[in-house]
Amino acid sequence: MPETTLEVTPALLIPPHLVGQIQSKLAYVDEAIAAARVAESGDRITLALRAAGREGEIEAKVQRVVQEMAQGGIAPRVEILEDHLDRPVSYAADPLAELLARREVYEESTGIFTFGPLMSRLIEYFESRFLELAAHFDAQPYRFPTLMSAEFLDRVDYFRAFPHSLTFATHLREDLDIINQFAEKAKYEGRGLNAPAEFFSQVQALLSPAVCYHLYFSLADHPLPDGQLIATSVGTCFRYESTNLTSLERLWNFTMREVIFVGSKDFVLEHRERSRQFMQAIFEELGLAYRVETANDPFFVGEFRKQAAFQTAFQLKYEIRARLPFKDSTLAIGSYNYHQDFFGRHLGITLPDGKPIHTGCTAFGLERVAYAFLAQHGFDPAAWPVAVREALV
Ligand code: ATP
Ligand code: ZN
Ligand code: MG
């Protein structure tokens, strides 16, 4: 429970386009921070602290984040590719309360949710619509592991870009005494397991933060036969989002369906654009109020300024942002991504002419699609768009 509130006046006025991005990073500044809010006006930060006594130190760390993320940055020009935010919706409440009341969702632990029949059927149906996109491109099916190689993640600089949201997989060291001691003494105490850190192995694997990386890893250090490939896969992804793990909007453990394009620059860009157009018709049938706009990945503080501006300027990422009527805001339910030749260069995947391949992906967050649908159309199938009603009822 928060013990005290700390008000910080940022040394730099936080520009509107960074209010949300800085607020989400404040979760990682200090373990004492239970919640953080940046005022829309950008001139005030309010922190709920779990304990009093270290305010000066925490304020200094907060100022460092503001400095590194906001200094000298120019506001990106957000480009809107589609705007259907005013599409009619029939529901105005947060569906989470109703989902909990109906025992349709159960929060097993922070950010870890179980879904019942309604959410499962909706997710299955929406996924079947995404599979139409995969079929349209004759995408080849792949199955990827939940664990992801630490060695490969290192090769693609993941630790530098997104250290804050990593989830590590470890195991007990191969040592009779350690395993016996653990077996006798292990207990969940308060905020976690009581086992000492030295019992655990070095990290060889992490829980996958994305799906398409597995495909690129499998192609590493070789020329790509035929010079192009379209694949599809669904996978469980993990992003530790700390105190931002609220509601069904942001989960630690979620599911992504991706359609992945590997080939020349023109091949990838053309398929990314064709994805967007294909999905536009499907989203219309689903009655979804949303827009598609340029965005950037949630890079950590040190990498943020350079990488985020670059991504937006070169239109490497478009987000599909669905309307959440109950809070008058939007939530990303998917993205159309172009990575240029980043994976080709880092992983040594080449085109027939010896140049690095280009990659891109269309990714859908399945839990968020179902949540946004319920937020817009509610629980009464009679009020649902006809395509969904006919498929589910
Ligand atoms: P956000 O902007 O919300 O942090 P993102 O830009 O990191 O999301 P992508 O990397 O583009 O998301 O991932 C593709 C999709 O996966 C997102 O559009 C979203 O639907 C889903 N997704 C990403 N992170 C989460 C999460 N923590 N919980 C649930 N779904 C998520
Ligand atoms: Zn991807
Ligand atoms: Mg985003």
CSV table of C-alpha atoms and ligand atoms in Angstrom, one decimal:
chain,number,residue,atom,x,y,z
A,1,MET,CA,0.0,0.0,0.0
A,2,PRO,CA,1.4,3.4,-0.9
A,3,GLU,CA,2.8,5.2,2.1
A,4,THR,CA,3.5,8.6,0.7
A,5,THR,CA,3.1,10.8,-2.3
A,6,LEU,CA,5.9,12.6,-4.1
A,7,GLU,CA,5.3,15.5,-6.4
A,8,VAL,CA,8.1,16.3,-8.8
A,9,THR,CA,8.3,19.3,-11.1
A,10,PRO,CA,10.2,18.1,-14.1
A,11,ALA,CA,13.3,20.2,-14.9
A,12,LEU,CA,12.2,20.1,-18.5
A,13,LEU,CA,8.6,20.6,-19.6
A,14,ILE,CA,7.4,17.2,-20.9
A,15,PRO,CA,5.9,17.7,-24.4
A,16,PRO,CA,2.5,16.2,-25.0
A,17,HIS,CA,3.8,13.4,-27.3
A,18,LEU,CA,6.1,12.1,-24.5
A,19,VAL,CA,3.6,12.3,-21.6
A,20,GLY,CA,2.5,8.6,-22.0
A,21,GLN,CA,5.9,7.3,-22.9
A,22,ILE,CA,7.6,8.9,-19.9
A,23,GLN,CA,4.8,7.9,-17.6
A,24,SER,CA,5.2,4.2,-18.6
A,25,LYS,CA,9.0,4.3,-18.0
A,26,LEU,CA,8.7,5.7,-14.5
A,27,ALA,CA,7.5,2.3,-13.3
A,28,TYR,CA,11.0,1.0,-13.8
A,29,VAL,CA,12.8,3.9,-12.0
A,30,ASP,CA,12.7,2.6,-8.4
A,31,GLU,CA,11.1,-0.3,-6.6
A,32,ALA,CA,9.5,2.1,-4.2
A,33,ILE,CA,7.3,3.5,-6.9
A,34,ALA,CA,3.8,2.0,-6.7
A,35,ALA,CA,2.2,4.3,-9.3
A,36,ALA,CA,3.3,7.2,-11.5
A,37,ARG,CA,1.3,9.9,-13.3
A,38,VAL,CA,2.5,12.6,-15.6
A,39,ALA,CA,0.0,15.5,-15.9
A,40,GLU,CA,-1.3,16.1,-19.4
A,41,SER,CA,0.3,19.6,-19.1
A,42,GLY,CA,3.7,18.0,-18.8
A,43,ASP,CA,4.7,20.1,-15.8
A,44,ARG,CA,4.0,17.8,-12.9
A,45,ILE,CA,4.8,14.2,-12.0
A,46,THR,CA,3.0,12.5,-9.1
A,47,LEU,CA,4.5,9.4,-7.6
A,48,ALA,CA,2.8,7.0,-5.1
A,49,LEU,CA,5.7,5.6,-3.0
A,50,ARG,CA,5.6,2.4,-1.0
A,51,ALA,CA,7.8,3.9,1.7
A,52,ALA,CA,8.9,7.3,2.8
A,53,GLY,CA,12.5,8.4,3.3
A,54,ARG,CA,14.3,8.3,-0.1
A,55,GLU,CA,12.4,11.0,-1.9
A,56,GLY,CA,15.5,13.0,-2.9
A,57,GLU,CA,17.2,10.0,-4.5
A,58,ILE,CA,14.0,9.0,-6.3
A,59,GLU,CA,13.4,12.5,-7.6
A,60,ALA,CA,17.0,12.6,-9.0
A,61,LYS,CA,16.4,9.4,-10.9
A,62,VAL,CA,13.0,10.7,-12.2
A,63,GLN,CA,14.7,13.8,-13.5
A,64,ARG,CA,17.4,11.7,-15.3
A,65,VAL,CA,14.6,9.9,-17.2
A,66,VAL,CA,12.9,13.1,-18.1
A,67,GLN,CA,16.2,14.6,-19.2
A,68,GLU,CA,17.3,11.6,-21.3
A,69,MET,CA,13.9,11.1,-23.0
A,70,ALA,CA,12.7,14.7,-23.5
A,71,GLN,CA,15.8,16.8,-24.1
A,72,GLY,CA,16.1,18.3,-27.5
A,73,GLY,CA,13.5,16.0,-29.0
A,74,ILE,CA,11.2,17.3,-31.7
A,75,ALA,CA,7.6,16.2,-31.8
A,76,PRO,CA,7.2,13.5,-34.5
A,77,ARG,CA,4.7,14.1,-37.2
A,78,VAL,CA,2.1,11.4,-36.5
A,79,GLU,CA,0.7,10.2,-39.8
A,80,ILE,CA,-2.8,8.7,-39.8
A,81,LEU,CA,-3.4,6.1,-42.5
A,82,GLU,CA,-7.0,5.2,-41.7
A,83,ASP,CA,-9.4,6.8,-39.3
A,84,HIS,CA,-12.6,4.9,-38.4
A,85,LEU,CA,-12.7,6.1,-34.8
A,86,ASP,CA,-16.2,7.4,-35.3
A,87,ARG,CA,-17.6,4.0,-36.3
A,88,PRO,CA,-20.8,3.4,-34.2
A,89,VAL,CA,-20.3,1.4,-31.0
A,90,SER,CA,-23.0,0.2,-28.6
A,91,TYR,CA,-21.3,-0.1,-25.2
A,92,ALA,CA,-19.8,2.5,-22.9
A,93,ALA,CA,-18.5,0.6,-19.8
A,94,ASP,CA,-15.3,-1.1,-19.0
A,95,PRO,CA,-16.0,-4.8,-19.8
A,96,LEU,CA,-13.5,-6.0,-17.1
A,97,ALA,CA,-16.0,-5.6,-14.3
A,98,GLU,CA,-18.6,-7.7,-16.1
A,99,LEU,CA,-16.0,-10.3,-17.2
A,100,LEU,CA,-14.8,-10.7,-13.6
A,101,ALA,CA,-18.4,-10.9,-12.4
A,102,ARG,CA,-19.2,-13.6,-14.9
A,103,ARG,CA,-16.0,-15.5,-14.0
A,104,GLU,CA,-15.0,-15.1,-17.7
A,105,VAL,CA,-11.5,-13.9,-16.6
A,106,TYR,CA,-9.5,-14.7,-13.5
A,107,GLU,CA,-6.3,-13.0,-12.5
A,108,GLU,CA,-4.0,-15.8,-11.4
A,109,SER,CA,-1.3,-13.3,-10.5
A,110,THR,CA,-0.4,-9.8,-11.6
A,111,GLY,CA,-0.7,-9.6,-15.4
A,112,ILE,CA,-1.4,-13.4,-15.7
A,113,PHE,CA,-5.0,-14.1,-16.7
A,114,THR,CA,-7.2,-17.1,-17.3
A,115,PHE,CA,-10.0,-16.7,-19.9
A,116,GLY,CA,-13.3,-18.5,-20.0
A,117,PRO,CA,-15.5,-19.6,-22.8
A,118,LEU,CA,-16.7,-16.2,-24.1
A,119,MET,CA,-13.3,-14.7,-24.3
A,120,SER,CA,-11.9,-17.9,-25.7
A,121,ARG,CA,-14.5,-18.1,-28.5
A,122,LEU,CA,-14.0,-14.4,-29.4
A,123,ILE,CA,-10.3,-14.9,-29.5
A,124,GLU,CA,-10.6,-18.0,-31.7
A,125,TYR,CA,-13.0,-16.2,-34.0
A,126,PHE,CA,-10.8,-13.1,-34.4
A,127,GLU,CA,-7.8,-15.3,-34.9
A,128,SER,CA,-9.7,-17.1,-37.7
A,129,ARG,CA,-10.1,-13.7,-39.4
A,130,PHE,CA,-6.4,-13.0,-39.1
A,131,LEU,CA,-5.8,-16.4,-40.7
A,132,GLU,CA,-7.7,-15.2,-43.7
A,133,LEU,CA,-4.9,-12.7,-44.1
A,134,ALA,CA,-2.3,-15.5,-43.8
A,135,ALA,CA,-4.2,-17.6,-46.4
A,136,HIS,CA,-4.5,-14.6,-48.8
A,137,PHE,CA,-0.7,-14.6,-48.9
A,138,ASP,CA,-0.4,-18.4,-48.8
A,139,ALA,CA,1.7,-17.9,-45.7
A,140,GLN,CA,3.5,-21.1,-44.5
A,141,PRO,CA,2.6,-22.2,-41.0
A,142,TYR,CA,5.3,-22.4,-38.4
A,143,ARG,CA,5.4,-23.4,-34.7
A,144,PHE,CA,7.8,-21.7,-32.4
A,145,PRO,CA,8.9,-22.4,-28.8
A,146,THR,CA,7.9,-20.3,-25.9
A,147,LEU,CA,11.5,-20.0,-24.7
A,148,MET,CA,13.9,-17.9,-26.7
A,149,SER,CA,17.6,-18.2,-27.0
A,150,ALA,CA,19.6,-15.6,-25.0
A,151,GLU,CA,22.4,-15.9,-27.5
A,152,PHE,CA,20.2,-14.9,-30.4
A,153,LEU,CA,18.5,-12.1,-28.5
A,154,ASP,CA,22.0,-10.7,-27.8
A,155,ARG,CA,22.8,-10.9,-31.5
A,156,VAL,CA,19.9,-8.6,-32.3
A,157,ASP,CA,20.7,-6.1,-29.6
A,158,TYR,CA,17.5,-6.8,-27.7
A,159,PHE,CA,19.1,-6.3,-24.3
A,160,ARG,CA,20.0,-2.8,-25.2
A,161,ALA,CA,16.7,-1.8,-26.6
A,162,PHE,CA,14.1,-3.4,-24.2
A,163,PRO,CA,15.9,-4.5,-21.0
A,164,HIS,CA,13.1,-3.4,-18.8
A,165,SER,CA,10.5,-5.8,-20.1
A,166,LEU,CA,12.5,-9.0,-20.3
A,167,THR,CA,11.4,-12.2,-18.5
A,168,PHE,CA,14.2,-14.6,-17.8
A,169,ALA,CA,13.9,-18.4,-17.7
A,170,THR,CA,16.2,-20.1,-15.3
A,171,HIS,CA,16.5,-23.4,-13.4
A,172,LEU,CA,18.3,-24.7,-10.4
A,173,ARG,CA,22.0,-25.4,-10.9
A,174,GLU,CA,23.0,-29.0,-11.3
A,175,ASP,CA,24.2,-29.5,-7.8
A,176,LEU,CA,22.8,-32.2,-5.4
A,177,ASP,CA,23.1,-29.9,-2.3
A,178,ILE,CA,21.4,-27.0,-4.0
A,179,ILE,CA,18.6,-29.0,-5.3
A,180,ASN,CA,18.1,-30.7,-1.9
A,181,GLN,CA,18.2,-27.5,0.0
A,182,PHE,CA,15.7,-25.9,-2.4
A,183,ALA,CA,13.4,-28.9,-2.1
A,184,GLU,CA,13.4,-28.7,1.7
A,185,LYS,CA,13.2,-24.9,2.2
A,186,ALA,CA,11.5,-23.3,-0.9
A,187,LYS,CA,8.6,-21.3,0.2
A,188,TYR,CA,6.6,-18.5,-1.3
A,189,GLU,CA,7.1,-15.6,1.2
A,190,GLY,CA,5.4,-12.3,0.8
A,191,ARG,CA,6.5,-10.9,-2.5
A,192,GLY,CA,8.3,-14.0,-4.0
A,193,LEU,CA,10.1,-17.3,-3.5
A,194,ASN,CA,12.7,-17.3,-0.7
A,195,ALA,CA,15.4,-19.2,-2.7
A,196,PRO,CA,18.8,-17.4,-2.9
A,197,ALA,CA,19.8,-16.1,-6.3
A,198,GLU,CA,23.0,-18.2,-6.3
A,199,PHE,CA,20.9,-21.4,-6.5
A,200,PHE,CA,19.9,-20.5,-10.0
A,201,SER,CA,21.7,-21.1,-13.3
A,202,GLN,CA,23.0,-18.5,-15.6
A,203,VAL,CA,20.4,-17.4,-18.1
A,204,GLN,CA,20.4,-19.4,-21.4
A,205,ALA,CA,16.9,-18.6,-22.4
A,206,LEU,CA,14.2,-16.0,-21.9
A,207,LEU,CA,10.4,-16.2,-22.4
A,208,SER,CA,9.7,-14.9,-26.0
A,209,PRO,CA,8.9,-11.2,-26.2
A,210,ALA,CA,7.7,-11.5,-29.8
A,211,VAL,CA,6.9,-14.2,-32.4
A,212,CYS,CA,8.7,-13.3,-35.6
A,213,TYR,CA,12.2,-13.3,-34.1
A,214,HIS,CA,12.0,-17.1,-34.0
A,215,LEU,CA,11.7,-17.2,-37.8
A,216,TYR,CA,14.6,-14.9,-38.3
A,217,PHE,CA,16.8,-16.9,-35.9
A,218,SER,CA,15.9,-20.1,-37.8
A,219,LEU,CA,17.2,-18.4,-41.0
A,220,ALA,CA,20.4,-17.0,-39.6
A,221,ASP,CA,23.8,-17.3,-41.3
A,222,HIS,CA,22.5,-18.5,-44.6
A,223,PRO,CA,21.2,-17.1,-47.9
A,224,LEU,CA,17.5,-17.3,-48.0
A,225,PRO,CA,16.4,-19.9,-50.6
A,226,ASP,CA,14.3,-18.2,-53.3
A,227,GLY,CA,15.0,-14.9,-51.7
A,228,GLN,CA,11.6,-14.5,-50.1
A,229,LEU,CA,9.3,-16.1,-47.6
A,230,ILE,CA,5.9,-15.5,-46.0
A,231,ALA,CA,5.1,-17.3,-42.8
A,232,THR,CA,2.5,-17.2,-40.0
A,233,SER,CA,2.6,-18.4,-36.4
A,234,VAL,CA,0.9,-17.8,-33.1
A,235,GLY,CA,2.7,-17.6,-29.9
A,236,THR,CA,2.7,-16.7,-26.3
A,237,CYS,CA,4.7,-13.6,-25.6
A,238,PHE,CA,5.9,-12.1,-22.4
A,239,ARG,CA,6.6,-8.5,-21.5
A,240,TYR,CA,7.1,-7.5,-17.9
A,241,GLU,CA,5.3,-4.2,-17.8
A,242,SER,CA,5.6,-3.7,-14.0
A,243,THR,CA,3.0,-1.3,-12.4
A,244,ASN,CA,1.7,-0.7,-16.0
A,245,LEU,CA,0.2,-4.3,-15.8
A,246,THR,CA,-3.3,-3.1,-15.2
A,247,SER,CA,-6.6,-4.5,-16.3
A,248,LEU,CA,-6.7,-6.6,-19.5
A,249,GLU,CA,-5.0,-3.8,-21.4
A,250,ARG,CA,-1.5,-4.8,-20.5
A,251,LEU,CA,-0.6,-8.3,-19.6
A,252,TRP,CA,2.7,-10.0,-18.7
A,253,ASN,CA,1.7,-13.0,-20.7
A,254,PHE,CA,-0.3,-12.6,-23.9
A,255,THR,CA,-0.8,-14.1,-27.3
A,256,MET,CA,0.2,-12.8,-30.7
A,257,ARG,CA,-0.7,-14.0,-34.2
A,258,GLU,CA,1.8,-12.8,-36.8
A,259,VAL,CA,2.1,-12.9,-40.6
A,260,ILE,CA,5.8,-12.4,-41.4
A,261,PHE,CA,7.4,-11.2,-44.6
A,262,VAL,CA,11.0,-11.8,-45.5
A,263,GLY,CA,12.6,-10.7,-48.8
A,264,SER,CA,13.6,-7.6,-50.7
A,265,LYS,CA,12.7,-4.1,-49.4
A,266,ASP,CA,10.0,-3.7,-52.1
A,267,PHE,CA,8.5,-7.2,-51.3
A,268,VAL,CA,8.2,-6.5,-47.6
A,269,LEU,CA,6.8,-3.0,-48.0
A,270,GLU,CA,4.3,-4.0,-50.6
A,271,HIS,CA,3.1,-6.9,-48.4
A,272,ARG,CA,2.8,-4.7,-45.3
A,273,GLU,CA,0.7,-2.3,-47.3
A,274,ARG,CA,-1.5,-5.1,-48.7
A,275,SER,CA,-2.0,-6.5,-45.2
A,276,ARG,CA,-3.3,-3.1,-44.1
A,277,GLN,CA,-5.7,-2.9,-47.0
A,278,PHE,CA,-6.9,-6.5,-46.5
A,279,MET,CA,-7.5,-6.0,-42.8
A,280,GLN,CA,-9.4,-2.8,-43.4
A,281,ALA,CA,-12.3,-4.7,-44.9
A,282,ILE,CA,-12.2,-7.3,-42.1
A,283,PHE,CA,-12.2,-4.7,-39.3
A,284,GLU,CA,-15.2,-3.1,-41.0
A,285,GLU,CA,-17.1,-6.4,-40.8
A,286,LEU,CA,-16.1,-6.7,-37.2
A,287,GLY,CA,-17.6,-3.2,-36.6
A,288,LEU,CA,-14.4,-2.0,-35.0
A,289,ALA,CA,-13.8,1.6,-34.3
A,290,TYR,CA,-10.1,2.3,-34.7
A,291,ARG,CA,-7.4,4.2,-36.5
A,292,VAL,CA,-4.0,3.3,-38.0
A,293,GLU,CA,-1.2,5.7,-37.2
A,294,THR,CA,2.6,5.9,-37.2
A,295,ALA,CA,4.1,4.8,-33.8
A,296,ASN,CA,7.3,3.6,-32.2
A,297,ASP,CA,8.4,0.7,-30.1
A,298,PRO,CA,8.6,1.1,-26.3
A,299,PHE,CA,12.4,1.5,-26.2
A,300,PHE,CA,14.0,1.9,-22.8
A,301,VAL,CA,15.3,5.3,-21.6
A,302,GLY,CA,18.9,5.3,-23.0
A,303,GLU,CA,17.8,4.1,-26.5
A,304,PHE,CA,14.5,5.9,-26.7
A,305,ARG,CA,15.3,9.3,-28.1
A,306,LYS,CA,17.3,8.2,-31.1
A,307,GLN,CA,15.4,5.0,-32.0
A,308,ALA,CA,11.9,6.3,-31.5
A,309,ALA,CA,12.4,9.3,-33.6
A,310,PHE,CA,14.0,7.2,-36.3
A,311,GLN,CA,11.2,4.7,-36.3
A,312,THR,CA,8.5,7.4,-36.6
A,313,ALA,CA,10.4,9.4,-39.2
A,314,PHE,CA,10.9,6.4,-41.5
A,315,GLN,CA,7.4,5.0,-40.8
A,316,LEU,CA,8.7,1.7,-39.7
A,317,LYS,CA,5.7,1.0,-37.4
A,318,TYR,CA,2.0,1.6,-37.8
A,319,GLU,CA,-0.3,0.8,-34.9
A,320,ILE,CA,-3.9,-0.3,-35.2
A,321,ARG,CA,-5.4,1.6,-32.2
A,322,ALA,CA,-8.9,0.6,-31.2
A,323,ARG,CA,-11.2,2.9,-29.4
A,324,LEU,CA,-12.0,2.2,-25.7
A,325,PRO,CA,-15.2,4.2,-25.3
A,326,PHE,CA,-15.3,3.9,-21.5
A,327,LYS,CA,-12.1,5.9,-21.0
A,328,ASP,CA,-12.1,7.9,-24.2
A,329,SER,CA,-8.8,6.6,-25.3
A,330,THR,CA,-7.3,4.0,-27.7
A,331,LEU,CA,-5.4,0.8,-27.3
A,332,ALA,CA,-3.0,-0.9,-29.8
A,333,ILE,CA,-4.5,-4.1,-30.9
A,334,GLY,CA,-2.0,-4.8,-33.6
A,335,SER,CA,0.8,-3.3,-35.7
A,336,TYR,CA,2.2,-3.3,-39.2
A,337,ASN,CA,6.0,-3.4,-38.9
A,338,TYR,CA,9.0,-2.9,-41.2
A,339,HIS,CA,12.4,-3.7,-39.8
A,340,GLN,CA,14.4,-2.6,-42.8
A,341,ASP,CA,17.5,-5.0,-43.1
A,342,PHE,CA,18.1,-5.0,-39.4
A,343,PHE,CA,17.6,-8.7,-38.9
A,344,GLY,CA,19.3,-9.5,-42.2
A,345,ARG,CA,22.4,-7.6,-41.1
A,346,HIS,CA,22.6,-8.8,-37.5
A,347,LEU,CA,21.8,-12.4,-38.3
A,348,GLY,CA,23.6,-12.8,-41.7
A,349,ILE,CA,20.5,-13.7,-43.7
A,350,THR,CA,21.1,-12.8,-47.4
A,351,LEU,CA,19.3,-12.3,-50.6
A,352,PRO,CA,20.5,-14.1,-53.7
A,353,ASP,CA,22.6,-11.1,-54.6
A,354,GLY,CA,24.4,-11.3,-51.3
A,355,LYS,CA,22.7,-8.3,-49.7
A,356,PRO,CA,21.0,-8.6,-46.3
A,357,ILE,CA,17.3,-9.5,-46.4
A,358,HIS,CA,14.6,-7.1,-45.2
A,359,THR,CA,11.8,-8.2,-42.9
A,360,GLY,CA,8.4,-7.0,-41.7
A,361,CYS,CA,5.4,-8.4,-39.8
A,362,THR,CA,1.8,-7.8,-39.2
A,363,ALA,CA,1.1,-8.7,-35.6
A,364,PHE,CA,-2.2,-8.9,-33.7
A,365,GLY,CA,-2.6,-9.0,-29.9
A,366,LEU,CA,-5.4,-11.5,-29.5
A,367,GLU,CA,-6.5,-10.7,-25.9
A,368,ARG,CA,-6.6,-7.0,-26.7
A,369,VAL,CA,-8.7,-7.5,-29.8
A,370,ALA,CA,-11.3,-9.4,-27.8
A,371,TYR,CA,-11.2,-6.9,-25.0
A,372,ALA,CA,-11.5,-3.9,-27.4
A,373,PHE,CA,-14.4,-5.6,-29.1
A,374,LEU,CA,-16.3,-6.1,-25.8
A,375,ALA,CA,-15.5,-2.5,-24.8
A,376,GLN,CA,-17.1,-1.3,-28.0
A,377,HIS,CA,-20.0,-3.8,-28.4
A,378,GLY,CA,-20.7,-5.2,-25.0
A,379,PHE,CA,-22.1,-8.6,-24.0
A,380,ASP,CA,-25.5,-8.7,-25.7
A,381,PRO,CA,-25.0,-10.5,-29.0
A,382,ALA,CA,-28.1,-8.8,-30.4
A,383,ALA,CA,-26.1,-5.6,-30.5
A,384,TRP,CA,-23.0,-7.2,-32.1
A,385,PRO,CA,-22.0,-6.7,-35.7
A,386,VAL,CA,-23.8,-9.4,-37.8
A,387,ALA,CA,-20.6,-11.2,-38.8
A,388,VAL,CA,-19.6,-11.8,-35.1
A,389,ARG,CA,-23.1,-12.7,-34.0
A,390,GLU,CA,-23.5,-15.3,-36.8
A,391,ALA,CA,-20.1,-16.8,-36.0
A,392,LEU,CA,-20.6,-17.1,-32.3
A,393,VAL,CA,-24.2,-17.5,-31.5
B,1,ATP,P1,2.0,-0.9,-26.6
B,1,ATP,O1,2.2,0.3,-27.5
B,1,ATP,O2,0.6,-1.1,-26.2
B,1,ATP,O3,3.0,-1.0,-25.6
B,1,ATP,P2,3.6,-2.4,-28.5
B,1,ATP,O4,3.8,-1.2,-29.3
B,1,ATP,O5,4.8,-2.8,-27.6
B,1,ATP,O6,2.3,-2.2,-27.6
B,1,ATP,P3,3.9,-4.5,-30.5
B,1,ATP,O7,5.3,-4.8,-30.2
B,1,ATP,O8,3.6,-3.8,-31.8
B,1,ATP,O9,3.2,-3.7,-29.3
B,1,ATP,O10,3.1,-5.9,-30.4
B,1,ATP,C1,2.0,-6.2,-31.3
B,1,ATP,C2,0.7,-6.3,-30.5
B,1,ATP,O11,0.8,-7.1,-29.3
B,1,ATP,C3,0.3,-5.0,-29.9
B,1,ATP,O12,-0.4,-4.2,-30.9
B,1,ATP,C4,-0.7,-5.4,-28.8
B,1,ATP,O13,-2.0,-5.7,-29.4
B,1,ATP,C5,-0.1,-6.7,-28.3
B,1,ATP,N1,0.7,-6.4,-27.1
B,1,ATP,C6,1.9,-5.9,-26.9
B,1,ATP,N2,2.2,-5.8,-25.6
B,1,ATP,C7,1.2,-6.3,-24.9
B,1,ATP,C8,0.9,-6.5,-23.5
B,1,ATP,N3,1.7,-6.2,-22.6
B,1,ATP,N4,-0.3,-7.1,-23.2
B,1,ATP,C9,-1.2,-7.5,-24.1
B,1,ATP,N5,-1.0,-7.3,-25.5
B,1,ATP,C10,0.2,-6.7,-25.8
B,2,ZN,ZN,6.9,-9.4,-35.5
B,3,MG,MG,3.1,0.8,-29.1
